[in-house]
Structures are given as C-alpha cells and as structure tokens.
Amino acid sequence: MKLKIDTVGAGPDLVMLHGWALHCGLFDGIAGALAKTFRVHCIDLPGHGHNAHIELPANIDAAAGLVLDAAPRDAHWLGWSFGGTVALAAASLVPERVRKLLLVASTPRFTVSGDWPHAVAEANLNRMAADLETDFRRTVDNFLALQVLGDERAVTLLRDLREKVFAHGEPAAASLASGLRILHDTDLRSRLSGIRAPLLAIMGGRDRLTPAAAGEALADSVPGGRCVTIAKAAHMPFVSHREEFLELTETFLGQD
C-alpha cells in the first residue's frame, strides 16, 4: 500500500517530510510559496496524518523505503526534525534519487552519546516513550511545547500548533512508539561521508531538541555541506521565521 501524497505546483519536484507525531499540514505556510517554483509533494509519514493506516516500521531504512516507494524518482528533499532523519536515510540508501537535501532542525543522531553531545538525554526519550503508553495526547502536547520553547514567538506558535496537530486525524499510537524507537536507535553519522546531494542544514539557535551544533557537525561531515542557524528560532524556523526560511530555501534549491 502506497503512501498518500498531496501535490501542488509545477516545476522541479520537491518532497517535504514532517516531524514525529505531526503531519504535513504544518507546512501550509510555506508549501504555497514554494509551489510557485516547484512541484511540491507533501507526504504524511507512515502512521501519521492521512497515512495513519499504514504502520511505521521501527527501523529507519524501512521507513525511508516506504517514502521512497511513493516519492518522485528524481527530486529535492526537505525534511524537518524526524522527517529530516528519514530524508537523510533515503539519500544514503539511494543517492541518485535525491538532487538536493535540505534538513531543518534535524540530526543524524537524536540521543546523546560520549562522542555526540548535540542531542537530548536518552532518559528523556525513554520517559516520553513511557508517557506515550499512558496518555498519548498529553505526551504529544508536551512535545509540542518543547518544540517552541525558547522561540521569541513561543506562545503564538504553541497555540497554532495545538490547533493544527490533529487536523489530518490522530496519528497511530503504535506508530508513534515506533518513531520513538527509531529516534532512540538511529545513528546515521557513519553514512554522512557518502551523501552525494548538496546539503543545507537550517537550524534554530534556541532549539532545545536539535541544537544548532548538531546541524553544524552534520554539515561538516557531508562533502560540501553547509549549515545556517536562525538565531532567535527554536525547532520550527519555517513557521516562526517564515520569510527568512523561504529565502534560504529558494536560494539553495535554485542554485545550480
């Protein structure tokens, strides 16, 4: 069963992937603008949004494979947060399918290790997984609050997120748990040197989930990779700093 895709616009293909527990409706503020130049394909991840009926595998390569089966053969990829991890895996699995790779508030490894301090503590992720089993709505709401924490527009952003979070329907609880397992287990750092696509990481200087240093380390590990940090943004720069984000995106994707 293939994933449902919402497509708008005309031009070079651009795949857009959202974060854990959410859906592509969060891209509404930028998809229309990008559709003036690109054929934008918004894909709700397995177990999320319009694709909640398709189980999310608890393995990053299997998840990327489902997205690759649905995506255009030759496209730019934009992945935010967990969606960025999926996009990074796809670019490492089938390099010829990804023309340019734009990762937003994303990281090759989500949890802290001895040689990777740019991440969240494993105990925090384990706590979220335990909370998910008892009250998934509260867990998702707490996660939303973390995404905007520190942003100069945090109150407004959180209100808007809460209004949109279930606009494409509720995510499947089992798939949310699978997503947390992926975030816990995945470490793509060993694959970065093999990424062929030009890469831009856009990070938020106030992000508490994926620190800007993670994007800098990611970009440094990819040949020709680049990182830009929006100083006053948190985890959602495409919402909180829309115009700056669009300018960076359109410039990067439009370059030969």
Short mmCIF file of C-alpha atoms in Angstrom, two decimals:
data_model
loop_
_atom_site.label_atom_id
_atom_site.label_comp_id
_atom_site.label_asym_id
_atom_site.label_seq_id
_atom_site.Cartn_x
_atom_site.Cartn_y
_atom_site.Cartn_z
CA MET A 1 0.00 0.00 0.00
CA LYS A 2 1.49 3.32 -1.10
CA LEU A 3 1.52 6.45 0.98
CA LYS A 4 -0.92 9.21 0.07
CA ILE A 5 0.73 12.36 -1.28
CA ASP A 6 -0.63 15.90 -1.57
CA THR A 7 0.89 17.57 -4.63
CA VAL A 8 0.70 21.21 -5.64
CA GLY A 9 2.52 23.47 -8.09
CA ALA A 10 4.71 22.89 -11.14
CA GLY A 11 8.45 22.73 -11.68
CA PRO A 12 11.25 20.58 -10.25
CA ASP A 13 9.94 18.00 -7.78
CA LEU A 14 10.29 18.77 -4.07
CA VAL A 15 9.44 16.17 -1.41
CA MET A 16 8.54 17.52 2.05
CA LEU A 17 8.53 15.38 5.21
CA HIS A 18 7.28 16.44 8.65
CA GLY A 19 8.26 15.62 12.22
CA TRP A 20 7.23 12.96 14.76
CA ALA A 21 3.55 12.90 15.83
CA LEU A 22 2.58 15.62 13.34
CA HIS A 23 1.69 15.90 9.64
CA CYS A 24 2.36 17.95 6.52
CA GLY A 25 -0.33 20.48 7.39
CA LEU A 26 2.39 22.18 9.42
CA PHE A 27 3.95 23.15 6.06
CA ASP A 28 0.87 25.08 4.89
CA GLY A 29 2.61 28.39 5.48
CA ILE A 30 5.44 27.60 3.07
CA ALA A 31 4.08 25.00 0.64
CA GLY A 32 2.07 27.53 -1.38
CA ALA A 33 5.03 29.86 -1.74
CA LEU A 34 7.34 27.04 -2.82
CA ALA A 35 4.71 25.75 -5.26
CA LYS A 36 5.25 28.85 -7.38
CA THR A 37 8.65 27.41 -8.35
CA PHE A 38 8.46 23.70 -7.51
CA ARG A 39 6.09 20.76 -7.80
CA VAL A 40 5.69 20.21 -4.07
CA HIS A 41 4.88 16.72 -2.75
CA CYS A 42 3.81 16.76 0.91
CA ILE A 43 3.95 13.25 2.34
CA ASP A 44 2.47 12.36 5.71
CA LEU A 45 4.83 9.76 7.15
CA PRO A 46 3.57 6.19 7.77
CA GLY A 47 1.41 6.11 10.89
CA HIS A 48 0.80 9.85 10.71
CA GLY A 49 -1.90 12.12 9.32
CA HIS A 50 -3.53 10.88 6.11
CA ASN A 51 -1.28 7.80 6.25
CA ALA A 52 -2.09 6.79 9.83
CA HIS A 53 -3.47 3.48 8.50
CA ILE A 54 -0.02 2.44 7.22
CA GLU A 55 2.20 1.19 10.02
CA LEU A 56 5.51 2.95 10.62
CA PRO A 57 8.29 0.34 10.84
CA ALA A 58 10.57 0.67 13.86
CA ASN A 59 13.59 0.86 11.53
CA ILE A 60 14.82 4.00 9.77
CA ASP A 61 15.70 2.29 6.47
CA ALA A 62 12.34 0.54 6.24
CA ALA A 63 10.56 3.84 6.95
CA ALA A 64 12.66 5.59 4.30
CA GLY A 65 11.84 2.77 1.88
CA LEU A 66 8.09 3.37 2.22
CA VAL A 67 8.60 7.06 1.46
CA LEU A 68 10.89 6.29 -1.48
CA ASP A 69 8.23 3.97 -2.94
CA ALA A 70 5.78 6.89 -3.02
CA ALA A 71 8.12 9.78 -3.89
CA PRO A 72 9.11 11.01 -7.36
CA ARG A 73 12.18 9.34 -8.84
CA ASP A 74 14.28 12.50 -9.03
CA ALA A 75 13.53 15.24 -6.51
CA HIS A 76 14.83 17.71 -3.98
CA TRP A 77 14.03 16.58 -0.43
CA LEU A 78 13.13 18.81 2.52
CA GLY A 79 12.88 17.03 5.86
CA TRP A 80 12.04 18.61 9.19
CA SER A 81 13.04 17.01 12.51
CA PHE A 82 12.19 13.27 12.34
CA GLY A 83 11.33 13.76 8.67
CA GLY A 84 14.87 15.01 8.16
CA THR A 85 16.24 11.77 9.59
CA VAL A 86 14.07 9.84 7.14
CA ALA A 87 15.26 12.06 4.26
CA LEU A 88 18.89 11.59 5.30
CA ALA A 89 18.44 7.81 5.34
CA ALA A 90 16.81 7.92 1.89
CA ALA A 91 19.69 9.99 0.48
CA SER A 92 22.20 7.45 1.82
CA LEU A 93 20.24 4.43 0.55
CA VAL A 94 19.51 5.67 -2.98
CA PRO A 95 21.72 8.70 -3.66
CA GLU A 96 20.59 9.06 -7.27
CA ARG A 97 17.01 9.74 -6.14
CA VAL A 98 17.87 12.90 -4.14
CA ARG A 99 19.00 16.01 -6.05
CA LYS A 100 19.42 18.35 -3.07
CA LEU A 101 18.88 17.71 0.61
CA LEU A 102 17.51 20.39 2.92
CA LEU A 103 17.38 19.30 6.56
CA VAL A 104 15.51 21.51 9.03
CA ALA A 105 16.13 21.17 12.78
CA SER A 106 17.29 17.64 12.10
CA THR A 107 20.15 15.43 13.18
CA PRO A 108 21.84 12.13 12.29
CA ARG A 109 21.58 11.04 15.95
CA PHE A 110 18.83 12.18 18.32
CA THR A 111 20.27 10.99 21.64
CA VAL A 112 23.45 11.91 23.48
CA SER A 113 26.50 9.65 23.37
CA GLY A 114 30.09 10.00 24.52
CA ASP A 115 31.14 11.43 21.17
CA TRP A 116 27.86 13.19 20.33
CA PRO A 117 26.77 15.80 22.89
CA HIS A 118 24.50 17.68 20.45
CA ALA A 119 21.30 15.84 21.39
CA VAL A 120 18.74 15.00 24.08
CA ALA A 121 19.42 12.71 27.01
CA GLU A 122 18.39 9.10 26.43
CA ALA A 123 16.47 9.17 29.72
CA ASN A 124 14.23 11.96 28.38
CA LEU A 125 13.35 9.94 25.29
CA ASN A 126 12.66 6.85 27.41
CA ARG A 127 10.40 8.92 29.65
CA MET A 128 8.48 10.13 26.61
CA ALA A 129 8.02 6.53 25.43
CA ALA A 130 6.67 5.53 28.86
CA ASP A 131 4.31 8.52 28.95
CA LEU A 132 3.07 7.66 25.46
CA GLU A 133 1.70 4.36 26.75
CA THR A 134 -0.44 6.05 29.41
CA ASP A 135 -1.60 9.29 27.74
CA PHE A 136 -0.52 9.86 24.18
CA ARG A 137 -2.42 13.16 23.77
CA ARG A 138 -0.68 14.71 26.77
CA THR A 139 2.66 13.33 25.57
CA VAL A 140 2.17 14.89 22.15
CA ASP A 141 1.11 18.19 23.74
CA ASN A 142 4.22 18.23 25.94
CA PHE A 143 6.32 17.54 22.87
CA LEU A 144 4.74 20.49 21.07
CA ALA A 145 5.67 22.74 23.97
CA LEU A 146 9.28 21.56 23.73
CA GLN A 147 9.37 22.43 20.03
CA VAL A 148 8.65 26.11 20.61
CA LEU A 149 10.50 26.53 23.92
CA GLY A 150 12.88 29.46 23.69
CA ASP A 151 11.45 30.88 20.45
CA GLU A 152 10.67 34.60 20.51
CA ARG A 153 7.10 33.77 19.38
CA ALA A 154 6.63 30.70 21.59
CA VAL A 155 3.13 31.48 22.91
CA THR A 156 1.65 32.15 19.47
CA LEU A 157 3.41 29.18 17.91
CA LEU A 158 2.20 26.76 20.58
CA ARG A 159 -1.38 27.95 20.18
CA ASP A 160 -1.20 27.45 16.41
CA LEU A 161 0.39 24.02 16.81
CA ARG A 162 -2.32 22.86 19.18
CA GLU A 163 -4.97 23.93 16.67
CA LYS A 164 -3.31 22.01 13.82
CA VAL A 165 -1.87 18.93 15.49
CA PHE A 166 -4.80 16.61 14.68
CA ALA A 167 -6.01 18.40 11.53
CA HIS A 168 -5.15 15.32 9.42
CA GLY A 169 -6.54 12.94 12.05
CA GLU A 170 -4.83 11.32 15.03
CA PRO A 171 -1.52 9.53 14.48
CA ALA A 172 -1.49 5.80 15.24
CA ALA A 173 -0.25 5.19 18.78
CA ALA A 174 1.77 2.12 17.71
CA SER A 175 3.49 4.16 15.01
CA LEU A 176 4.31 6.93 17.47
CA ALA A 177 6.03 4.31 19.62
CA SER A 178 7.87 3.02 16.55
CA GLY A 179 9.00 6.56 15.78
CA LEU A 180 10.46 6.94 19.26
CA ARG A 181 12.31 3.64 18.84
CA ILE A 182 13.76 4.91 15.57
CA LEU A 183 14.87 8.12 17.26
CA HIS A 184 16.42 6.09 20.06
CA ASP A 185 18.23 3.57 17.86
CA THR A 186 19.26 5.54 14.77
CA ASP A 187 22.77 6.85 14.23
CA LEU A 188 23.46 7.86 10.62
CA ARG A 189 26.81 9.53 11.21
CA SER A 190 28.76 6.72 9.54
CA ARG A 191 26.82 7.32 6.31
CA LEU A 192 27.35 11.06 6.03
CA SER A 193 30.55 10.95 4.03
CA GLY A 194 28.68 9.02 1.32
CA ILE A 195 25.94 11.61 0.83
CA ARG A 196 26.21 12.90 -2.76
CA ALA A 197 23.48 15.52 -2.76
CA PRO A 198 24.30 19.12 -1.89
CA LEU A 199 23.15 19.55 1.71
CA LEU A 200 21.91 22.55 3.67
CA ALA A 201 21.01 22.29 7.35
CA ILE A 202 18.78 25.07 8.70
CA MET A 203 18.78 25.15 12.49
CA GLY A 204 17.24 27.24 15.25
CA GLY A 205 19.61 28.95 17.65
CA ARG A 206 17.17 28.38 20.54
CA ASP A 207 16.21 24.80 19.65
CA ARG A 208 16.08 22.55 22.75
CA LEU A 209 15.56 19.31 20.77
CA THR A 210 18.14 19.50 17.99
CA PRO A 211 20.82 22.02 18.97
CA ALA A 212 22.39 24.13 16.26
CA ALA A 213 25.69 22.36 16.94
CA ALA A 214 24.13 19.15 15.62
CA GLY A 215 23.46 20.81 12.28
CA GLU A 216 26.97 22.23 12.16
CA ALA A 217 28.50 18.81 12.87
CA LEU A 218 26.19 17.24 10.29
CA ALA A 219 27.15 19.74 7.59
CA ASP A 220 30.85 19.38 8.39
CA SER A 221 30.59 15.61 7.83
CA VAL A 222 28.97 15.84 4.38
CA PRO A 223 31.17 16.84 1.44
CA GLY A 224 30.19 20.41 0.56
CA GLY A 225 27.57 20.52 3.33
CA ARG A 226 26.50 23.86 4.80
CA CYS A 227 24.65 24.93 7.95
CA VAL A 228 22.73 28.14 8.61
CA THR A 229 21.37 28.97 12.06
CA ILE A 230 18.42 31.33 12.56
CA ALA A 231 19.43 32.80 15.90
CA LYS A 232 16.04 33.51 17.51
CA ALA A 233 14.20 30.44 16.20
CA ALA A 234 13.52 27.23 18.09
CA HIS A 235 12.52 23.91 16.47
CA MET A 236 10.19 25.29 13.78
CA PRO A 237 12.01 28.03 11.84
CA PHE A 238 9.78 27.55 8.80
CA VAL A 239 6.85 28.79 10.93
CA SER A 240 8.46 31.28 13.31
CA HIS A 241 10.76 32.88 10.72
CA ARG A 242 8.90 32.10 7.52
CA GLU A 243 10.33 34.77 5.22
CA GLU A 244 13.93 34.14 6.22
CA PHE A 245 13.40 30.41 5.88
CA LEU A 246 11.84 30.74 2.41
CA GLU A 247 14.68 32.94 1.21
CA LEU A 248 17.27 30.40 2.36
CA THR A 249 15.30 27.51 0.85
CA GLU A 250 14.62 29.11 -2.52
CA THR A 251 18.23 30.28 -2.86
CA PHE A 252 19.63 26.85 -2.01
CA LEU A 253 17.27 24.84 -4.20
CA GLY A 254 17.57 27.29 -7.07
CA GLN A 255 21.36 27.15 -7.25
CA ASP A 256 22.92 25.04 -10.00
#
